[in-house]
Tab-separated table of C-alpha atoms and ligand atoms in Angstrom:
chain	number	residue	atom	x	y	z
E	1430	MET	CA	-12.098	-6.411	38.734
E	1431	ASP	CA	-10.116	-9.615	39.277
E	1432	THR	CA	-9.071	-11.736	36.373
E	1433	PRO	CA	-11.332	-14.778	36.849
E	1434	ALA	CA	-8.995	-17.389	35.380
E	1435	ALA	CA	-5.712	-17.619	33.535
E	1436	ALA	CA	-7.555	-18.594	30.363
E	1437	SER	CA	-9.829	-15.538	30.469
E	1438	LEU	CA	-8.332	-12.045	30.333
E	1439	GLY	CA	-9.930	-8.677	30.894
E	1440	GLU	CA	-10.706	-6.404	27.951
E	1441	PHE	CA	-7.593	-4.257	28.256
E	1442	ASP	CA	-5.241	-7.193	28.879
E	1443	LEU	CA	-6.690	-8.912	25.853
E	1444	ILE	CA	-6.110	-5.858	23.663
E	1445	ALA	CA	-2.604	-5.391	25.041
E	1446	LYS	CA	-1.657	-9.032	24.575
E	1447	TYR	CA	-3.129	-9.775	21.140
E	1448	PHE	CA	-3.947	-6.574	19.308
E	1449	SER	CA	-1.246	-4.055	20.287
E	1450	ARG	CA	1.665	-4.169	17.915
E	1451	PRO	CA	4.301	-1.591	17.150
E	1452	VAL	CA	3.327	0.411	14.087
E	1453	ARG	CA	5.762	1.352	11.364
E	1454	ARG	CA	3.838	3.513	8.905
E	1455	ALA	CA	1.186	4.890	11.259
E	1456	VAL	CA	2.201	7.753	13.542
E	1457	LEU	CA	0.312	6.240	16.495
E	1458	GLY	CA	-1.357	2.851	16.791
E	1459	VAL	CA	-3.382	0.994	19.433
E	1460	GLY	CA	-3.543	2.429	22.957
E	1461	ASP	CA	-4.740	6.006	22.814
E	1462	ASP	CA	-8.097	7.596	22.023
E	1463	CYS	CA	-7.333	7.807	18.312
E	1464	ALA	CA	-4.796	6.356	15.938
E	1465	LEU	CA	-2.832	8.920	13.966
E	1466	LEU	CA	-2.004	8.382	10.300
E	1467	GLU	CA	0.185	10.454	8.054
E	1468	ALA	CA	-2.042	12.166	5.445
E	1469	PRO	CA	-1.640	10.612	1.973
E	1470	ALA	CA	0.632	12.349	-0.503
E	1471	PRO	CA	-0.924	15.091	-2.650
E	1472	GLY	CA	-2.839	13.579	-5.564
E	1473	MET	CA	-3.824	10.499	-3.555
E	1474	HIS	CA	-7.239	9.616	-2.165
E	1475	TRP	CA	-8.071	7.562	0.895
E	1476	ALA	CA	-10.026	4.417	0.011
E	1477	VAL	CA	-12.097	3.346	3.019
E	1478	SER	CA	-14.384	0.358	3.465
E	1479	THR	CA	-15.928	-1.703	6.240
E	1480	ASP	CA	-17.348	-5.221	6.402
E	1481	MET	CA	-18.966	-7.052	9.270
E	1482	LEU	CA	-19.090	-10.808	9.900
E	1483	VAL	CA	-21.775	-12.166	12.221
E	1484	GLU	CA	-21.921	-15.723	13.512
E	1485	GLY	CA	-24.760	-17.680	11.927
E	1486	ARG	CA	-24.993	-15.251	8.982
E	1487	HIS	CA	-21.490	-15.082	7.560
E	1488	PHE	CA	-19.849	-18.044	9.248
E	1489	VAL	CA	-20.978	-21.082	11.186
E	1490	ALA	CA	-20.288	-21.538	14.881
E	1491	GLY	CA	-17.251	-23.727	15.383
E	1492	VAL	CA	-15.242	-22.544	12.366
E	1493	ALA	CA	-11.497	-22.594	13.147
E	1494	PRO	CA	-10.668	-19.232	14.824
E	1495	GLU	CA	-7.466	-18.831	12.789
E	1496	ARG	CA	-9.480	-19.088	9.578
E	1497	LEU	CA	-12.095	-16.710	10.896
E	1498	GLY	CA	-9.399	-14.121	11.657
E	1499	HIS	CA	-8.032	-14.553	8.147
E	1500	LYS	CA	-11.432	-14.261	6.502
E	1501	ALA	CA	-12.548	-11.214	8.490
E	1502	LEU	CA	-9.618	-9.233	7.109
E	1503	ALA	CA	-9.630	-10.932	3.685
E	1504	VAL	CA	-13.169	-9.785	2.852
E	1505	ASN	CA	-12.161	-6.218	3.679
E	1506	LEU	CA	-8.911	-6.367	1.707
E	1507	SER	CA	-11.004	-7.667	-1.171
E	1508	ASP	CA	-12.918	-4.367	-1.229
E	1509	LEU	CA	-9.645	-2.417	-1.446
E	1510	ALA	CA	-8.544	-4.787	-4.224
E	1511	ALA	CA	-11.741	-4.108	-6.162
E	1512	CYS	CA	-10.939	-0.378	-6.090
E	1513	GLY	CA	-7.293	-0.826	-7.018
E	1514	ALA	CA	-6.231	0.632	-3.663
E	1515	THR	CA	-3.047	-0.067	-1.701
E	1516	PRO	CA	-3.831	-1.302	1.854
E	1517	ARG	CA	-2.472	0.916	4.656
E	1518	ALA	CA	-4.229	0.501	8.026
E	1519	PHE	CA	-7.246	-1.154	9.621
E	1520	LEU	CA	-9.477	-1.023	12.692
E	1521	LEU	CA	-10.908	-4.122	14.355
E	1522	SER	CA	-14.167	-4.063	16.317
E	1523	LEU	CA	-14.917	-7.302	18.106
E	1524	ALA	CA	-17.889	-8.565	20.072
E	1525	LEU	CA	-16.916	-11.700	22.008
E	1526	PRO	CA	-19.114	-13.906	24.199
E	1527	CYS	CA	-16.134	-14.210	26.571
E	1528	ALA	CA	-12.472	-13.265	26.609
E	1529	ASP	CA	-11.416	-16.809	25.808
E	1530	GLU	CA	-7.747	-16.966	24.876
E	1531	ALA	CA	-8.238	-20.347	23.207
E	1532	PHE	CA	-10.289	-18.413	20.663
E	1533	VAL	CA	-8.557	-15.033	20.603
E	1534	GLU	CA	-5.003	-16.284	20.221
E	1535	PRO	CA	-5.508	-18.259	16.973
E	1536	PHE	CA	-7.998	-15.637	15.740
E	1537	ALA	CA	-5.363	-12.910	16.117
E	1538	ALA	CA	-2.707	-15.151	14.556
E	1539	GLY	CA	-4.790	-15.753	11.397
E	1540	LEU	CA	-5.752	-12.103	11.161
E	1541	LEU	CA	-2.273	-10.665	11.698
E	1542	ALA	CA	-0.541	-13.166	9.397
E	1543	LEU	CA	-2.719	-11.954	6.522
E	1544	ALA	CA	-2.186	-8.336	7.621
E	1545	ASP	CA	1.583	-8.802	7.470
E	1546	ARG	CA	1.383	-10.388	4.018
E	1547	HIS	CA	-0.386	-7.276	2.736
E	1548	ALA	CA	1.602	-4.767	4.815
E	1549	ILE	CA	-1.555	-3.390	6.424
E	1550	GLU	CA	-1.294	-2.225	10.053
E	1551	LEU	CA	-3.791	-2.727	12.876
E	1552	VAL	CA	-4.074	0.735	14.414
E	1553	GLY	CA	-7.140	0.478	16.669
E	1554	GLY	CA	-10.586	-0.889	17.260
E	1555	ASP	CA	-13.110	-1.667	19.918
E	1556	THR	CA	-13.766	-4.714	22.075
E	1557	THR	CA	-16.965	-5.628	23.858
E	1558	GLY	CA	-18.876	-8.605	25.186
E	1559	GLY	CA	-21.779	-9.985	23.186
E	1560	ALA	CA	-22.664	-12.480	20.468
E	1561	LEU	CA	-19.614	-13.134	18.297
E	1562	ALA	CA	-19.299	-10.457	15.599
E	1563	ILE	CA	-16.295	-8.992	13.832
E	1564	CYS	CA	-16.280	-5.627	12.103
E	1565	ILE	CA	-13.180	-4.429	10.301
E	1566	THR	CA	-12.607	-1.061	8.667
E	1567	VAL	CA	-9.789	-0.863	6.150
E	1568	ILE	CA	-8.013	2.244	4.942
E	1569	GLY	CA	-6.079	2.299	1.692
E	1570	GLU	CA	-4.701	4.765	-0.827
E	1571	VAL	CA	-5.329	5.224	-4.519
E	1572	PRO	CA	-4.199	7.920	-6.959
E	1573	ALA	CA	-7.004	10.449	-7.506
E	1574	GLY	CA	-9.102	9.506	-10.527
E	1575	GLN	CA	-7.631	6.007	-10.823
E	1576	ALA	CA	-9.871	3.994	-8.467
E	1577	LEU	CA	-11.643	1.125	-10.233
E	1578	LEU	CA	-15.380	1.744	-9.914
E	1579	ARG	CA	-18.553	-0.227	-10.602
E	1580	SER	CA	-19.769	2.528	-12.895
E	1581	GLY	CA	-17.101	2.330	-15.603
E	1582	ALA	CA	-18.272	-0.602	-17.777
E	1583	ARG	CA	-19.001	0.245	-21.426
E	1584	ALA	CA	-20.876	-1.664	-24.127
E	1585	GLY	CA	-18.362	-3.737	-26.082
E	1586	ASP	CA	-16.049	-4.318	-23.077
E	1587	ASP	CA	-14.886	-7.832	-22.291
E	1588	LEU	CA	-15.903	-9.231	-18.912
E	1589	TRP	CA	-13.182	-10.975	-16.917
E	1590	VAL	CA	-12.963	-12.813	-13.648
E	1591	SER	CA	-10.002	-13.999	-11.552
E	1592	GLY	CA	-9.546	-17.499	-10.123
E	1593	VAL	CA	-12.351	-20.068	-10.115
E	1594	LEU	CA	-15.953	-19.514	-9.048
E	1595	GLY	CA	-18.434	-21.424	-6.943
E	1596	ASP	CA	-16.259	-23.538	-4.641
E	1597	ALA	CA	-17.171	-21.540	-1.532
E	1598	ARG	CA	-20.864	-21.968	-2.301
E	1599	LEU	CA	-20.299	-25.670	-2.931
E	1600	ALA	CA	-18.814	-25.930	0.571
E	1601	LEU	CA	-21.941	-24.276	1.960
E	1602	GLU	CA	-24.180	-26.655	0.003
E	1603	ALA	CA	-22.155	-29.629	1.268
E	1604	TRP	CA	-22.553	-28.329	4.815
E	1605	ARG	CA	-26.317	-28.025	4.222
E	1606	GLY	CA	-26.366	-31.617	2.954
E	1607	ALA	CA	-27.219	-30.642	-0.640
E	1608	ALA	CA	-23.954	-32.026	-2.044
E	1609	ALA	CA	-21.918	-35.086	-1.089
E	1610	LEU	CA	-18.157	-34.729	-1.593
E	1611	ALA	CA	-15.138	-36.948	-1.078
E	1612	ALA	CA	-13.060	-35.917	1.949
E	1613	ASP	CA	-10.265	-34.193	0.013
E	1614	ASP	CA	-12.730	-32.365	-2.260
E	1615	LEU	CA	-14.615	-31.204	0.818
E	1616	ALA	CA	-11.383	-29.951	2.397
E	1617	ALA	CA	-10.514	-28.043	-0.793
E	1618	VAL	CA	-13.872	-26.267	-1.102
E	1619	GLN	CA	-13.842	-25.532	2.623
E	1620	ARG	CA	-10.503	-23.788	2.139
E	1621	ALA	CA	-12.098	-21.695	-0.602
E	1622	LEU	CA	-14.911	-20.728	1.778
E	1623	GLU	CA	-12.810	-20.116	4.869
E	1624	LEU	CA	-9.487	-18.857	3.457
E	1625	PRO	CA	-10.280	-16.568	0.515
E	1626	GLN	CA	-7.230	-14.837	-0.991
E	1627	PRO	CA	-7.939	-11.140	-1.603
E	1628	ARG	CA	-6.741	-10.150	-5.090
E	1629	VAL	CA	-4.943	-6.990	-3.999
E	1630	ALA	CA	-2.020	-7.286	-6.437
E	1631	LEU	CA	-4.419	-7.857	-9.344
E	1632	GLY	CA	-6.507	-4.815	-8.399
E	1633	LEU	CA	-3.384	-2.651	-8.374
E	1634	ALA	CA	-2.175	-4.063	-11.697
E	1635	LEU	CA	-5.577	-3.381	-13.306
E	1636	ARG	CA	-5.463	0.360	-12.609
E	1637	GLY	CA	-5.446	2.105	-15.963
E	1638	VAL	CA	-6.338	-1.174	-17.713
E	1639	ALA	CA	-9.835	-2.126	-16.474
E	1640	HIS	CA	-12.862	0.117	-16.985
E	1641	ALA	CA	-14.852	-1.224	-14.009
E	1642	ALA	CA	-14.381	-3.725	-11.194
E	1643	ILE	CA	-16.162	-5.310	-8.234
E	1644	ASP	CA	-15.200	-8.087	-5.861
E	1645	LEU	CA	-17.484	-11.122	-5.834
E	1646	SER	CA	-18.921	-11.460	-2.354
E	1647	ASP	CA	-22.582	-12.192	-3.087
E	1648	GLY	CA	-22.397	-14.272	-6.276
E	1649	LEU	CA	-21.471	-13.549	-9.898
E	1650	ALA	CA	-24.972	-12.793	-11.204
E	1651	GLY	CA	-25.823	-10.407	-8.385
E	1652	ASP	CA	-22.489	-8.628	-8.215
E	1653	LEU	CA	-22.329	-8.307	-11.994
E	1654	GLY	CA	-25.845	-6.890	-11.684
E	1655	HIS	CA	-24.446	-4.092	-9.485
E	1656	VAL	CA	-21.872	-3.238	-12.160
E	1657	LEU	CA	-24.513	-3.314	-14.904
E	1658	ALA	CA	-26.897	-1.096	-12.922
E	1659	ARG	CA	-24.184	1.424	-12.033
E	1660	SER	CA	-22.857	1.460	-15.601
E	1661	ARG	CA	-26.342	1.438	-17.222
E	1662	VAL	CA	-25.509	-1.481	-19.504
E	1663	GLY	CA	-26.307	-5.204	-19.850
E	1664	ALA	CA	-24.171	-8.304	-20.361
E	1665	LEU	CA	-23.896	-11.688	-22.024
E	1666	LEU	CA	-22.011	-14.385	-20.106
E	1667	ASP	CA	-20.602	-17.481	-21.785
E	1668	TRP	CA	-21.368	-20.422	-19.476
E	1669	SER	CA	-18.578	-22.552	-20.941
E	1670	ALA	CA	-16.001	-19.855	-20.125
E	1671	LEU	CA	-16.926	-19.521	-16.444
E	1672	PRO	CA	-13.947	-20.950	-14.534
E	1673	ARG	CA	-14.772	-23.906	-12.264
E	1674	SER	CA	-12.652	-26.273	-10.201
E	1675	SER	CA	-12.657	-29.926	-11.248
E	1676	THR	CA	-14.609	-30.638	-8.044
E	1677	LEU	CA	-17.413	-28.287	-9.015
E	1678	ALA	CA	-17.326	-29.316	-12.683
E	1679	ALA	CA	-18.088	-32.889	-11.538
E	1680	GLN	CA	-21.358	-31.802	-9.852
E	1681	PRO	CA	-24.831	-31.928	-11.448
E	1682	GLN	CA	-25.537	-29.001	-13.797
E	1683	PRO	CA	-28.206	-27.253	-11.648
E	1684	LEU	CA	-25.849	-27.264	-8.642
E	1685	GLN	CA	-23.021	-25.891	-10.800
E	1686	GLN	CA	-25.286	-23.071	-11.963
E	1687	GLN	CA	-26.337	-22.304	-8.406
E	1688	CYS	CA	-22.715	-22.238	-7.200
E	1689	VAL	CA	-21.160	-20.319	-10.103
E	1690	LEU	CA	-23.934	-17.815	-10.872
E	1691	GLY	CA	-25.713	-17.647	-7.494
E	1692	GLY	CA	-22.469	-18.236	-5.640
E	1693	GLY	CA	-21.407	-16.147	-2.718
E	1694	ASP	CA	-18.084	-15.743	-0.890
E	1695	ASP	CA	-15.870	-16.126	-3.976
E	1696	TYR	CA	-13.831	-12.975	-3.299
E	1697	GLU	CA	-12.527	-12.991	-6.842
E	1698	LEU	CA	-12.397	-9.816	-8.943
E	1699	LEU	CA	-14.912	-9.307	-11.726
E	1700	PHE	CA	-13.891	-6.558	-14.121
E	1701	SER	CA	-14.532	-5.127	-17.560
E	1702	ALA	CA	-11.893	-3.923	-19.989
E	1703	PRO	CA	-11.911	-2.833	-23.616
E	1704	THR	CA	-11.104	-5.555	-26.173
E	1705	SER	CA	-7.984	-3.546	-27.058
E	1706	ALA	CA	-6.669	-4.232	-23.531
E	1707	ARG	CA	-6.635	-8.046	-23.736
E	1708	SER	CA	-2.869	-8.329	-23.641
E	1709	GLY	CA	-2.733	-5.625	-20.956
E	1710	VAL	CA	-5.142	-7.645	-18.797
E	1711	GLN	CA	-3.054	-10.772	-19.298
E	1712	LYS	CA	0.110	-8.889	-18.324
E	1713	ALA	CA	-1.587	-7.545	-15.191
E	1714	ALA	CA	-2.699	-11.068	-14.276
E	1715	ASP	CA	0.804	-12.428	-14.843
E	1716	ARG	CA	2.300	-9.680	-12.708
E	1717	ALA	CA	-0.178	-10.515	-9.927
E	1718	ALA	CA	0.347	-14.271	-10.454
E	1719	VAL	CA	-3.428	-14.828	-10.671
E	1720	ALA	CA	-5.297	-16.670	-13.432
E	1721	VAL	CA	-7.978	-14.660	-15.222
E	1722	SER	CA	-10.724	-15.830	-17.600
E	1723	ARG	CA	-12.623	-13.854	-20.238
E	1724	ILE	CA	-16.241	-14.757	-19.470
E	1725	GLY	CA	-18.486	-12.526	-21.561
E	1726	THR	CA	-19.282	-9.162	-23.049
E	1727	VAL	CA	-20.845	-5.930	-21.866
E	1728	GLN	CA	-23.822	-5.007	-24.038
E	1729	ALA	CA	-25.865	-1.854	-24.530
E	1730	GLU	CA	-29.131	-3.757	-23.973
E	1731	ALA	CA	-30.026	-3.859	-20.245
E	1732	GLY	CA	-30.259	-7.186	-18.412
E	1733	LEU	CA	-28.102	-10.251	-17.913
E	1734	ARG	CA	-28.068	-13.118	-20.412
E	1735	VAL	CA	-26.216	-16.436	-20.481
E	1736	ARG	CA	-25.106	-18.378	-23.561
E	1737	TRP	CA	-25.251	-22.120	-22.875
E	1738	PRO	CA	-23.080	-24.816	-24.514
E	1739	ASP	CA	-25.833	-25.552	-27.107
E	1740	ASP	CA	-25.677	-21.848	-28.166
E	1741	ARG	CA	-29.084	-21.121	-26.670
E	1742	VAL	CA	-29.171	-17.723	-24.923
E	1743	SER	CA	-31.485	-17.118	-21.983
E	1744	ALA	CA	-32.102	-14.285	-19.548
E	1745	TRP	CA	-30.708	-14.761	-16.025
E	1746	ALA	CA	-31.841	-12.814	-12.972
E	1747	ALA	CA	-29.052	-10.568	-11.701
E	1748	ARG	CA	-29.882	-11.407	-8.107
E	1749	SER	CA	-27.506	-11.328	-5.134
E	1750	PHE	CA	-27.125	-13.552	-2.131
E	1751	ASP	CA	-29.345	-11.748	0.386
E	1752	HIS	CA	-28.305	-11.968	4.033
E	1753	PHE	CA	-31.846	-11.111	5.134
E	1754	ALA	CA	-33.315	-13.958	3.084
E	1755	SER	CA	-33.302	-17.514	4.441
E	1756	GLU	CA	-32.223	-19.013	1.116
E	1757	GLY	CA	-29.451	-17.587	-1.035
U	256	LIG	P1	-12.224	3.957	24.130
U	256	LIG	O1	-12.619	3.870	25.559
U	256	LIG	O2	-11.692	5.283	23.699
U	256	LIG	O3	-13.235	3.361	23.197
U	256	LIG	P2	-10.932	1.515	24.330
U	256	LIG	O4	-10.683	1.334	25.768
U	256	LIG	O5	-12.099	0.859	23.713
U	256	LIG	O6	-10.935	3.039	24.006
U	256	LIG	O7	-9.655	1.025	23.512
U	256	LIG	C1	-8.365	1.301	23.980
U	256	LIG	C2	-7.416	1.261	22.836
U	256	LIG	O8	-7.397	-0.050	22.314
U	256	LIG	C3	-7.786	2.162	21.691
U	256	LIG	O9	-6.586	2.662	21.124
U	256	LIG	C4	-8.492	1.258	20.719
U	256	LIG	O10	-8.325	1.700	19.392
U	256	LIG	C5	-7.756	-0.052	20.968
U	256	LIG	N1	-8.565	-1.245	20.738
U	256	LIG	C6	-9.663	-1.662	21.389
U	256	LIG	N2	-10.108	-2.836	20.924
U	256	LIG	C7	-9.253	-3.190	19.919
U	256	LIG	C8	-9.167	-4.293	19.042
U	256	LIG	N3	-10.051	-5.305	19.054
U	256	LIG	N4	-8.155	-4.304	18.143
U	256	LIG	C9	-7.282	-3.291	18.106
U	256	LIG	N5	-7.295	-2.251	18.906
U	256	LIG	C10	-8.263	-2.173	19.821
U	257	LIG	MG1	-13.866	1.358	23.060
């Protein structure tokens, strides 16, 4: 088939031009029927995860392609971070409405820049026409028995979170017209939504320190709920300790609650650790150059509770952002 125009390449040209790079750690990368990876050293496990982004569900049409490339890999690296795994290789499956280089070039640039920062290699994938969708599978390594799991939280543990919460959701609410922000505040929360920084170094530093961990993709209350269910415990969160940007802290209280607790797209790490590990957690955070906040306590009694600034404690539904629901 002829190439219709200079700006539109065929499938194989597109792969060759943007997604074929020499591999260093992998034995064989893009171009054959399979990629070949050296098996991990004895005593190591593979850590494997996949995440899909669909236009209209996970991002809005018209988002900058470079940011979309970044985010598609970032959300996957975030899953490796939550397990305390070292990133190794990834596969990229793309559905594109057309082979438009004006889209693919910056998309690949954003994606591969983040890949290089985390020393993770693109070793293969699949490319097809269709409504825009991006599915990435990441492969990492973790010492056997040391992966951070959702099931490890114990009553009496501290609960911790990295970074600040709720800015990504605030950007979504601003886009929906539910919040009005000054231009520079809007730009800052949009960065939080579109350019999340996966906490890989923190996840690695928390191995042997944290009891349980999860990355926050669907909101604090819901994702904490997954940890509580898997660990068969409950929790008390201290509202005043939940880290917020000055932009979010200036919003009305109900919107703050919706963004911080309901949230979505934070891609921070939520983890539990014994109270005896407080200095160990701080050292891990320093090593990873990420701020962490102690936000509550794991309790034996099931359910999620929040302590408000007036000391009142109330139950809070541990509900996640649901991509099948119209409202999150
Ligand atoms: P197959 O016919 O076996 O599915 P393809 O023709 O789809 O193979 O892909 C050819 C090669 O290009 C394979 O090595 C595949 O892993 C790689 N590939 C295809 N699409 C992508 C992509 N979006 N990113 C990286 N590698 C890709
Ligand atoms: Mg294929």
